[in-house]
């Protein structure tokens, strides 16, 4: 007995609905420095929204009304900053007027120093109060980032400047000279971003994405330039916490020579460390780095330093004239410079390199090859072979019932071949993460648990098919139900498992592209399933027997079957082409990470 494909459609959407919802909560502390939303894309150039205040002068303790208004917008982020140095930390604190629309955030060391939205509900007007601090600079400017929709936003819309009459001029520059921590070498401030000139000719460079411009806000950059007996190193990337790179003898963390640039209260602390297993890095009590400089602007952290090629007196420091795998990681840092585990997989070079050898300009991958293969094989199995096999079994029995292949009906042979291929590919893919991790992963959430269930159902399904009763046996109907429900459950859990796996650190596909593409595939499959269900229903109605005075009035059954066969073959061809497009898109995304 066959069950309608509509049941699968409803079940599929119910199971995946919760996993694709967003969280537009406005808690955007990651953008405290740059004020750039983490949506991807580029900001718009001509602002459509305005900021106004109810005064132009203030003194410590004064309260100023701040208004943001314009065409409908979903999100916003408001700060006040030192007008002469807009890259400086926020100044003063805010009070709310309507807690349903706005919330307070703490950026840096000043509590309630920023305001953002609470939801993506459309709004036209926001009012808040700014409280002038006792140590405010002479001139303060209000800035706002406004999000109209996900990819349409404006960054640092300039607002009014308010001034403090008779305020003393600042006696120290914005970026005061840092007290050298763990080193006696002086530290200076970089005046401009790094650039990629000389990469591959004069210096060894690693860039992610490949060939990106280190002056952009989305480029991770690491360069090594030999100068006699030392190497000058530059490192930059979009981070408000820390950047770090490590030299390793293998592609696993542990026993590595690491270098960290950590944002410590808006000053960058540069240090060396030793990585022991997956434990936090052990910072060195002595620092072998010279000519240390840094810059923190627009959400991009940059640091540079020099070290000798050989450091025999420093334990844990590798010689730079040997070949290593190179790791590049970023993450969050709390107040006081305490670093946290990176939230995504570090960038790892695909081979070992000597940074003092022939200059090269290379990239890397944030996903190990075994994990890439795992993801690619699972996509092949559950987007192509399973889906096509189910369509063939459900709708092509009457079409290919009179065609035989190796002594069996063609539909059955095609279905069995595709399903056995799925079992083989899934089994190979299933063991790859265990080989990579060397065991069970505790950081992968529900993904491995659901994966094990899918694997068990995948093995159970063909074993159950081996005991299939004959077509007219009394237990055949019970078998059909079990066979359908087991296969459908496996497919739904596989889709949910892939949803969960796409955002894991080891295979972090571009977001929200991965979610939208997966939803597109599910919608594509369900629409084809519904189309074929409707066609089958219409075909049955067209050829049913109508009795009138015991005279059977029949349309040509042969003609109707031929028409149905042609339609289904066209739909199947289109379906296979569509699945191929989705598969190519996923494989291309996996290849780029």
Coordinates of C-alpha atoms in Angstrom, one line a residue:
X1 CA 0.0 0.0 0.0
X2 CA 1.4 3.4 -1.0
X3 CA 1.1 6.5 1.2
X4 CA 0.6 9.9 -0.2
X5 CA 3.6 12.1 -0.7
X6 CA 1.7 15.0 1.0
X7 CA 2.2 13.2 4.3
X8 CA 6.0 13.4 3.8
X9 CA 5.7 17.1 2.8
X10 CA 3.8 18.0 6.0
X11 CA 6.1 16.0 8.2
X12 CA 9.2 17.5 6.6
X13 CA 8.1 21.1 7.1
X14 CA 7.1 20.5 10.7
X15 CA 10.4 19.0 11.6
X16 CA 12.6 21.7 10.0
X17 CA 10.6 24.8 10.9
X18 CA 12.1 25.4 14.3
X19 CA 15.7 25.0 13.0
X20 CA 15.5 27.9 10.6
X21 CA 14.1 30.6 12.8
X22 CA 16.3 33.7 13.4
X23 CA 17.2 35.6 16.5
X24 CA 17.0 39.3 15.8
X25 CA 17.3 40.2 19.5
X26 CA 19.5 43.3 19.0
X27 CA 22.2 42.0 21.3
X28 CA 24.9 43.1 19.0
X29 CA 27.9 43.5 21.3
X30 CA 30.1 42.0 18.6
X31 CA 29.7 45.3 16.7
X32 CA 30.5 47.6 19.6
X33 CA 33.7 48.9 17.9
X34 CA 32.9 48.8 14.2
X35 CA 29.1 49.3 14.5
X36 CA 28.9 47.0 11.4
X37 CA 26.1 44.4 11.6
X38 CA 27.3 40.8 11.0
X39 CA 25.1 40.3 8.0
X40 CA 27.6 40.2 5.2
X41 CA 27.5 42.6 2.2
X42 CA 28.4 46.2 2.1
X43 CA 26.7 49.2 3.8
X44 CA 24.6 51.7 1.8
X45 CA 26.2 55.1 1.1
X46 CA 23.4 57.6 1.3
X47 CA 21.6 57.6 4.6
X48 CA 17.8 57.8 4.7
X49 CA 17.5 58.3 8.5
X50 CA 18.3 61.3 10.7
X51 CA 19.6 61.8 14.3
X52 CA 18.5 64.9 16.2
X53 CA 19.1 66.2 19.8
X54 CA 17.4 68.8 21.9
X55 CA 20.5 70.8 22.6
X56 CA 24.0 71.7 21.4
X57 CA 25.9 72.1 24.7
X58 CA 26.2 70.1 27.8
X59 CA 28.0 69.8 31.1
X60 CA 28.7 66.7 33.2
X61 CA 25.5 65.1 34.4
X62 CA 23.3 66.7 31.8
X63 CA 20.6 64.7 30.0
X64 CA 20.1 65.1 26.3
X65 CA 17.3 63.8 24.2
X66 CA 18.4 61.8 21.2
X67 CA 15.9 61.0 18.3
X68 CA 16.4 58.6 15.5
X69 CA 13.8 58.6 12.7
X70 CA 13.2 57.9 9.0
X71 CA 11.6 55.3 6.7
X72 CA 10.6 51.9 8.2
X73 CA 13.6 50.1 9.7
X74 CA 14.1 46.8 11.6
X75 CA 17.3 47.4 13.6
X76 CA 19.4 50.2 14.9
X77 CA 22.5 50.8 17.1
X78 CA 23.2 54.2 18.7
X79 CA 26.4 55.4 20.4
X80 CA 28.1 58.7 21.3
X81 CA 31.8 59.1 20.6
X82 CA 34.6 61.6 20.9
X83 CA 34.0 63.8 17.9
X84 CA 37.7 64.2 17.0
X85 CA 38.3 60.4 17.1
X86 CA 35.3 58.5 16.0
X87 CA 37.1 55.1 16.4
X88 CA 37.4 55.7 20.1
X89 CA 35.3 53.9 22.7
X90 CA 31.7 55.1 23.4
X91 CA 31.2 58.2 25.7
X92 CA 28.5 58.5 28.4
X93 CA 25.5 56.3 29.0
X94 CA 21.9 56.1 27.9
X95 CA 18.4 55.8 29.4
X96 CA 15.4 54.2 27.6
X97 CA 12.1 55.7 26.9
X98 CA 10.3 52.6 25.5
X99 CA 11.7 49.2 26.6
X100 CA 9.5 47.5 24.0
X101 CA 11.5 49.0 21.2
X102 CA 15.0 49.5 22.6
X103 CA 17.5 48.0 25.0
X104 CA 20.7 49.1 26.7
X105 CA 24.1 47.4 25.8
X106 CA 27.5 47.7 27.5
X107 CA 30.3 48.4 25.0
X108 CA 33.8 48.4 26.5
X109 CA 34.0 49.4 30.2
X110 CA 31.1 51.9 30.2
X111 CA 27.8 50.4 31.3
X112 CA 24.7 51.2 29.1
X113 CA 26.9 53.0 26.6
X114 CA 24.9 51.9 23.5
X115 CA 21.3 51.3 22.5
X116 CA 19.9 48.8 20.1
X117 CA 16.6 47.2 19.0
X118 CA 14.7 44.4 20.8
X119 CA 13.2 42.8 17.7
X120 CA 12.9 43.2 14.0
X121 CA 9.5 44.7 14.2
X122 CA 9.3 47.7 11.8
X123 CA 9.7 51.1 13.4
X124 CA 10.0 54.7 12.3
X125 CA 11.1 56.6 15.4
X126 CA 13.2 56.0 18.4
X127 CA 13.8 58.3 21.4
X128 CA 16.4 57.8 24.1
X129 CA 18.3 59.9 26.7
X130 CA 22.0 60.4 26.8
X131 CA 23.7 61.2 30.1
X132 CA 26.9 63.2 29.9
X133 CA 29.8 61.7 32.0
X134 CA 32.1 63.6 34.2
X135 CA 35.1 62.9 32.0
X136 CA 33.5 63.7 28.7
X137 CA 35.7 65.2 26.0
X138 CA 35.0 68.7 24.7
X139 CA 33.0 67.6 21.6
X140 CA 30.8 64.5 21.4
X141 CA 29.1 63.2 18.2
X142 CA 26.2 60.8 18.0
X143 CA 26.4 57.9 15.5
X144 CA 23.8 55.4 14.4
X145 CA 23.7 52.2 12.4
X146 CA 20.3 51.5 10.8
X147 CA 19.2 48.2 9.3
X148 CA 16.3 48.5 6.9
X149 CA 16.3 44.7 6.1
X150 CA 19.0 42.0 6.4
X151 CA 21.2 43.1 3.5
X152 CA 20.2 46.8 3.5
X153 CA 21.9 48.9 6.2
X154 CA 23.8 52.1 6.9
X155 CA 26.8 52.2 9.2
X156 CA 27.8 55.2 11.5
X157 CA 25.3 57.6 10.2
X158 CA 26.7 60.9 11.5
X159 CA 24.5 62.8 14.0
X160 CA 24.8 66.2 15.7
X161 CA 27.9 67.2 17.6
X162 CA 27.3 68.6 21.1
X163 CA 30.1 70.5 23.0
X164 CA 31.1 71.1 26.5
X165 CA 32.0 74.8 27.0
X166 CA 35.2 75.6 28.9
X167 CA 36.2 71.9 29.0
X168 CA 40.0 71.5 29.4
X169 CA 41.8 70.2 26.4
X170 CA 42.9 66.5 26.6
X171 CA 46.4 66.1 28.0
X172 CA 47.0 62.7 26.6
X173 CA 46.5 61.3 23.1
X174 CA 43.6 59.0 22.4
X175 CA 45.8 55.9 22.2
X176 CA 48.1 56.4 25.1
X177 CA 51.5 54.7 25.2
X178 CA 51.0 51.2 26.5
X179 CA 52.8 49.8 29.5
X180 CA 54.7 46.9 28.1
X181 CA 53.4 43.7 29.5
X182 CA 55.8 40.8 29.6
X183 CA 58.3 42.7 27.6
X184 CA 60.7 45.6 27.9
X185 CA 60.4 46.6 24.2
X186 CA 58.5 49.7 23.3
X187 CA 55.0 49.5 21.7
X188 CA 53.7 51.9 19.1
X189 CA 50.4 52.6 17.3
X190 CA 50.0 51.7 13.6
X191 CA 48.9 54.7 11.6
X192 CA 47.3 52.9 8.6
X193 CA 46.1 49.4 7.6
X194 CA 48.4 46.7 6.2
X195 CA 48.5 46.0 2.5
X196 CA 49.2 43.0 0.3
X197 CA 52.0 44.6 -1.8
X198 CA 54.9 42.2 -1.9
X199 CA 52.9 39.1 -1.2
X200 CA 54.4 36.2 -3.2
X201 CA 57.4 38.2 -4.2
X202 CA 58.9 39.8 -1.1
X203 CA 57.0 38.2 1.7
X204 CA 55.1 35.0 2.6
X205 CA 51.3 35.7 2.9
X206 CA 48.2 33.9 4.0
X207 CA 44.9 35.4 3.1
X208 CA 41.3 34.3 3.8
X209 CA 39.3 34.6 1.6
X210 CA 42.0 34.0 -1.0
X211 CA 43.5 37.2 -2.5
X212 CA 41.5 39.4 -0.2
X213 CA 42.6 43.0 0.6
X214 CA 43.8 43.3 4.2
X215 CA 42.4 46.9 4.2
X216 CA 38.9 45.4 3.9
X217 CA 36.8 44.6 7.0
X218 CA 36.4 40.9 6.1
X219 CA 40.0 39.8 5.3
X220 CA 42.1 37.7 7.6
X221 CA 45.8 38.4 6.7
X222 CA 49.1 37.0 8.0
X223 CA 52.5 37.8 6.4
X224 CA 56.1 37.0 7.1
X225 CA 59.0 39.0 5.7
X226 CA 62.6 37.9 6.4
X227 CA 65.0 40.7 7.2
X228 CA 68.5 39.3 7.8
X229 CA 68.4 37.2 10.9
X230 CA 64.8 38.1 11.9
X231 CA 61.3 37.9 10.5
X232 CA 58.8 40.8 10.5
X233 CA 55.2 39.5 11.0
X234 CA 51.9 41.3 10.3
X235 CA 48.5 39.9 11.3
X236 CA 45.1 41.4 10.9
X237 CA 41.4 40.4 10.7
X238 CA 37.9 41.3 11.7
X239 CA 37.9 40.7 15.5
X240 CA 37.1 42.7 18.6
X241 CA 38.6 40.0 20.9
X242 CA 41.8 38.4 19.7
X243 CA 43.7 37.2 16.7
X244 CA 46.3 34.4 17.0
X245 CA 48.5 32.2 14.8
X246 CA 50.4 29.1 15.6
X247 CA 53.1 27.0 14.0
X248 CA 52.5 23.3 14.2
X249 CA 54.1 20.0 13.1
X250 CA 50.6 18.6 12.3
X251 CA 47.0 19.7 11.7
X252 CA 46.0 19.1 15.3
X253 CA 46.1 21.6 18.2
X254 CA 48.8 20.8 20.8
X255 CA 52.5 21.2 21.1
X256 CA 52.4 24.4 19.0
X257 CA 54.2 27.7 19.0
X258 CA 51.5 30.4 19.2
X259 CA 51.4 34.2 19.0
X260 CA 48.5 36.2 20.3
X261 CA 47.2 39.8 19.8
X262 CA 44.5 40.4 22.4
X263 CA 42.2 43.3 22.9
X264 CA 42.6 44.3 26.5
X265 CA 40.4 47.3 27.3
X266 CA 40.9 48.8 23.8
X267 CA 44.6 48.3 24.0
X268 CA 46.3 45.4 22.2
X269 CA 48.5 43.0 24.2
X270 CA 50.9 41.1 22.0
X271 CA 52.5 37.9 23.5
X272 CA 53.8 34.5 22.8
X273 CA 52.3 31.3 24.1
X274 CA 52.6 27.5 24.1
X275 CA 49.6 25.4 23.1
X276 CA 49.2 22.2 25.2
X277 CA 46.5 20.0 23.7
X278 CA 43.1 21.7 23.6
X279 CA 43.7 23.6 26.8
X280 CA 43.9 27.4 26.9
X281 CA 47.3 28.8 25.7
X282 CA 50.1 29.1 28.3
X283 CA 51.5 32.6 28.1
X284 CA 55.2 33.0 28.3
X285 CA 56.7 34.9 31.2
X286 CA 59.3 36.3 28.8
X287 CA 58.5 37.8 25.4
X288 CA 60.9 37.4 22.5
X289 CA 59.1 39.9 20.3
X290 CA 60.4 43.3 19.2
X291 CA 59.1 46.4 17.3
X292 CA 55.5 45.7 18.5
X293 CA 52.8 47.8 16.9
X294 CA 49.0 47.6 16.8
X295 CA 45.8 49.2 15.5
X296 CA 42.2 48.7 16.4
X297 CA 39.7 50.5 14.0
X298 CA 36.3 49.7 12.5
X299 CA 36.2 46.3 14.0
X300 CA 39.6 45.2 12.4
X301 CA 42.4 44.2 14.8
X302 CA 46.0 44.6 13.5
X303 CA 49.3 43.9 15.1
X304 CA 52.9 43.6 13.9
X305 CA 56.1 42.5 15.5
X306 CA 59.5 41.1 14.8
X307 CA 61.3 38.0 16.1
X308 CA 64.6 36.3 15.5
X309 CA 64.6 33.3 13.2
X310 CA 66.3 31.2 15.9
X311 CA 65.6 31.6 19.6
X312 CA 67.6 28.9 21.3
X313 CA 67.2 30.5 24.8
X314 CA 63.4 30.6 24.6
X315 CA 61.7 27.3 25.4
X316 CA 58.7 26.5 23.1
X317 CA 59.7 28.9 20.3
X318 CA 60.2 27.1 17.0
X319 CA 62.9 28.0 14.5
X320 CA 61.4 29.9 11.6
X321 CA 63.7 28.3 9.0
X322 CA 61.8 25.0 9.1
X323 CA 58.4 24.0 7.7
X324 CA 55.2 23.9 9.6
X325 CA 51.4 23.9 9.3
X326 CA 50.1 27.4 10.1
X327 CA 46.9 28.0 12.1
X328 CA 45.1 31.4 12.1
X329 CA 42.3 31.8 14.7
X330 CA 40.1 34.6 16.1
X331 CA 37.7 34.8 19.0
X332 CA 36.3 36.8 21.9
X333 CA 38.1 38.3 24.8
X334 CA 36.5 39.4 28.0
X335 CA 37.5 42.4 30.2
X336 CA 41.1 42.1 31.4
X337 CA 42.2 40.3 28.2
X338 CA 40.9 36.8 29.1
X339 CA 40.5 35.0 25.8
X340 CA 37.8 32.5 25.1
X341 CA 37.7 29.5 22.8
X342 CA 37.4 30.4 19.1
X343 CA 33.8 29.9 18.0
X344 CA 34.7 28.5 14.6
X345 CA 37.4 26.3 13.2
X346 CA 40.8 28.0 12.8
X347 CA 42.1 28.6 9.3
X348 CA 44.7 25.8 8.6
X349 CA 47.1 25.7 5.6
X350 CA 46.7 22.7 3.4
X351 CA 50.4 21.8 3.7
X352 CA 53.6 22.6 5.5
X353 CA 55.5 25.7 4.6
X354 CA 58.7 27.4 5.4
X355 CA 57.9 31.1 5.9
X356 CA 61.6 32.1 5.4
X357 CA 61.8 30.1 2.1
X358 CA 60.4 31.0 -1.2
X359 CA 57.8 33.8 -0.8
X360 CA 54.2 32.6 -1.5
X361 CA 50.7 34.0 -1.4
X362 CA 48.4 31.2 -0.2
X363 CA 45.0 30.6 1.4
X364 CA 43.9 27.9 3.7
X365 CA 40.8 26.0 4.9
X366 CA 38.6 26.3 8.0
X367 CA 37.3 22.8 7.4
X368 CA 39.5 19.7 7.5
X369 CA 39.4 17.6 4.4
X370 CA 37.8 14.6 6.2
X371 CA 35.0 16.8 7.4
X372 CA 34.6 18.3 3.9
X373 CA 34.4 14.8 2.5
X374 CA 31.9 13.9 5.2
X375 CA 29.6 16.8 4.3
X376 CA 30.0 16.3 0.5
X377 CA 29.1 12.6 0.7
X378 CA 26.1 13.2 2.9
X379 CA 24.8 15.8 0.5
X380 CA 25.3 13.4 -2.4
X381 CA 23.5 10.6 -0.6
X382 CA 20.5 12.5 0.8
X383 CA 20.0 15.2 -1.9
X384 CA 20.4 13.0 -5.0
X385 CA 20.3 9.2 -4.6
X386 CA 17.7 8.9 -1.9
X387 CA 15.4 11.6 -3.3
X388 CA 15.5 10.3 -6.8
X389 CA 15.1 6.7 -5.6
X390 CA 11.9 7.6 -3.6
X391 CA 10.4 9.4 -6.6
X392 CA 11.0 6.4 -8.8
X393 CA 9.5 3.9 -6.4
X394 CA 6.5 6.1 -5.6
X395 CA 5.5 7.2 -9.1
X396 CA 7.2 5.0 -11.8
X397 CA 5.8 1.6 -11.0
X398 CA 3.0 1.9 -13.6
X399 CA 5.4 3.6 -16.1
X400 CA 8.2 1.1 -16.0
X401 CA 6.2 -2.0 -14.9
X402 CA 6.5 -3.6 -18.4
X403 CA 10.2 -2.8 -18.8
X404 CA 12.7 -5.2 -17.3
X405 CA 16.3 -5.0 -16.3
X406 CA 18.3 -8.1 -15.4
X407 CA 15.1 -10.1 -14.9
X408 CA 13.4 -7.6 -12.7
X409 CA 11.1 -4.6 -13.3
X410 CA 13.1 -1.5 -14.2
X411 CA 11.6 0.7 -11.5
X412 CA 12.6 -1.8 -8.8
X413 CA 16.1 -2.2 -10.1
X414 CA 16.7 1.6 -10.4
X415 CA 15.2 2.1 -6.9
X416 CA 17.3 -0.7 -5.4
X417 CA 20.5 0.5 -7.0
X418 CA 20.0 4.1 -5.8
X419 CA 19.2 3.0 -2.2
X420 CA 22.1 0.6 -2.0
X421 CA 24.3 3.4 -3.3
X422 CA 22.9 5.6 -0.5
X423 CA 23.7 3.0 2.1
X424 CA 27.3 2.7 0.8
X425 CA 27.9 6.4 0.6
X426 CA 26.4 7.1 4.0
X427 CA 28.4 4.3 5.7
X428 CA 31.7 5.7 4.3
X429 CA 30.7 9.3 5.3
X430 CA 29.6 8.2 8.7
X431 CA 33.1 7.0 9.8
X432 CA 35.0 10.0 8.6
X433 CA 34.3 12.3 11.6
X434 CA 35.3 9.5 14.0
X435 CA 38.6 9.1 12.1
X436 CA 39.2 12.9 12.2
X437 CA 38.2 13.3 15.9
X438 CA 39.7 10.0 17.1
X439 CA 36.4 9.3 18.9
X440 CA 33.2 11.0 19.9
X441 CA 32.8 14.8 19.7
X442 CA 31.4 16.5 22.8
X443 CA 31.1 19.9 21.0
X444 CA 28.8 18.9 18.1
X445 CA 25.5 19.1 19.9
X446 CA 22.7 16.9 18.7
X447 CA 24.3 16.4 15.2
X448 CA 26.2 13.2 16.0
X449 CA 23.3 11.7 18.0
X450 CA 20.9 12.2 15.1
X451 CA 23.5 11.0 12.7
X452 CA 23.8 7.7 14.5
X453 CA 20.0 7.3 14.3
X454 CA 20.0 8.0 10.6
X455 CA 22.9 5.5 10.1
X456 CA 21.0 2.8 12.0
X457 CA 17.8 3.4 10.0
X458 CA 19.9 3.4 6.8
X459 CA 21.2 -0.1 7.6
X460 CA 17.9 -1.4 8.9
X461 CA 16.0 -0.4 5.8
X462 CA 17.7 -2.7 3.2
X463 CA 17.8 -5.5 5.8
X464 CA 14.0 -5.2 6.2
X465 CA 13.6 -5.2 2.5
X466 CA 15.4 -8.5 2.3
X467 CA 12.5 -10.1 4.1
X468 CA 9.8 -8.5 2.0
X469 CA 6.8 -10.8 1.7
X470 CA 5.4 -11.8 -1.7
X471 CA 3.1 -9.3 -3.4
X472 CA -0.2 -11.0 -2.3
X473 CA 1.0 -12.3 1.1
X474 CA -1.2 -11.1 4.1
X475 CA 1.8 -9.4 5.7
X476 CA 2.7 -7.4 2.6
X477 CA 0.5 -4.4 3.7
X478 CA 2.2 -4.3 7.1
X479 CA 5.6 -4.5 5.4
X480 CA 4.7 -1.6 3.2
X481 CA 3.8 0.6 6.2
X482 CA 7.1 -0.2 8.0
X483 CA 9.2 0.2 4.9
X484 CA 7.6 3.7 4.1
X485 CA 7.7 4.9 7.7
X486 CA 11.3 3.8 8.3
X487 CA 12.5 5.4 5.0
X488 CA 10.6 8.6 5.6
X489 CA 11.8 9.0 9.2
X490 CA 15.4 8.5 8.0
X491 CA 15.0 11.1 5.3
X492 CA 13.5 13.7 7.6
X493 CA 16.1 13.1 10.3
X494 CA 18.9 13.3 7.7
X495 CA 17.6 16.7 6.6
X496 CA 17.4 18.0 10.2
X497 CA 20.9 16.6 10.9
X498 CA 22.3 18.4 7.8
X499 CA 20.7 21.6 9.0
X500 CA 22.5 21.2 12.3
X501 CA 25.8 20.2 10.8
X502 CA 26.1 23.1 8.4
X503 CA 26.7 25.5 11.2
X504 CA 29.1 23.4 13.3
X505 CA 32.6 25.0 13.6
X506 CA 34.3 22.2 11.6
X507 CA 32.0 22.9 8.6
X508 CA 30.6 26.4 9.0
X509 CA 28.9 27.1 5.6
X510 CA 28.1 30.7 4.8
X511 CA 25.1 31.9 6.8
X512 CA 22.3 32.5 6.0
X513 CA 23.0 31.1 2.5
X514 CA 23.2 27.5 3.7
X515 CA 19.8 27.7 5.5
X516 CA 18.1 29.3 2.5
X517 CA 19.6 26.8 0.1
X518 CA 18.5 23.9 2.2
X519 CA 15.0 25.3 2.5
X520 CA 15.0 25.7 -1.3
X521 CA 15.9 22.0 -1.7
X522 CA 13.2 20.8 0.6
X523 CA 10.6 23.1 -1.1
X524 CA 11.8 21.8 -4.5
X525 CA 11.4 18.2 -3.5
X526 CA 8.0 18.7 -1.9
X527 CA 6.7 20.7 -4.9
X528 CA 7.7 17.9 -7.3
X529 CA 6.1 15.3 -5.0
X530 CA 2.9 17.3 -4.9
X531 CA 2.9 17.8 -8.7
X532 CA 3.3 14.1 -9.3
X533 CA 0.6 13.3 -6.8
X534 CA -1.9 15.6 -8.5
X535 CA -1.0 14.2 -11.9
X536 CA -1.5 10.6 -10.7
X537 CA -4.9 11.5 -9.3
X538 CA -6.0 13.2 -12.5
X539 CA -4.8 10.2 -14.5
X540 CA -6.8 7.8 -12.4
X541 CA -9.9 9.9 -12.8
X542 CA -9.3 10.0 -16.5
X543 CA -9.3 6.2 -17.1
X544 CA -11.8 5.1 -14.5
X545 CA -14.7 2.9 -15.6
X546 CA -18.1 4.6 -15.9
X547 CA -21.0 2.2 -16.1
X548 CA -24.1 3.5 -17.8
X549 CA -26.8 0.9 -18.7
X550 CA -24.1 -1.8 -18.3
X551 CA -22.1 -0.2 -21.2
X552 CA -18.5 0.7 -20.2
X553 CA -17.5 4.1 -21.5
X554 CA -13.7 4.1 -21.5
X555 CA -11.2 6.5 -22.9
X556 CA -8.2 4.9 -24.4
X557 CA -6.2 3.4 -21.4
X558 CA -3.2 2.9 -23.6
X559 CA -3.2 6.6 -24.7
X560 CA -3.6 7.8 -21.2
X561 CA -0.8 5.6 -20.0
X562 CA 1.5 6.9 -22.8
X563 CA 0.6 10.5 -21.9
X564 CA 1.3 9.8 -18.2
X565 CA 4.6 8.1 -19.0
X566 CA 5.8 11.1 -21.0
X567 CA 4.8 13.6 -18.4
X568 CA 6.5 11.7 -15.5
X569 CA 9.7 11.2 -17.5
X570 CA 9.9 15.0 -18.2
X571 CA 9.2 15.8 -14.5
X572 CA 11.9 13.3 -13.5
X573 CA 14.4 14.8 -15.8
X574 CA 13.7 18.3 -14.5
X575 CA 13.9 17.0 -10.9
X576 CA 17.3 15.3 -11.5
X577 CA 18.6 18.5 -13.1
X578 CA 17.3 20.6 -10.1
X579 CA 18.8 18.3 -7.6
X580 CA 22.1 18.5 -9.5
X581 CA 22.1 22.3 -9.2
X582 CA 21.5 22.1 -5.4
X583 CA 24.2 19.5 -5.1
X584 CA 26.7 21.6 -7.1
X585 CA 25.9 24.7 -5.0
X586 CA 26.6 22.8 -1.8
X587 CA 29.8 21.2 -3.0
X588 CA 31.1 24.6 -4.3
X589 CA 30.4 26.1 -0.8
X590 CA 32.2 23.3 0.9
X591 CA 35.2 23.7 -1.4
X592 CA 35.5 27.4 -0.6
X593 CA 35.6 27.1 3.2

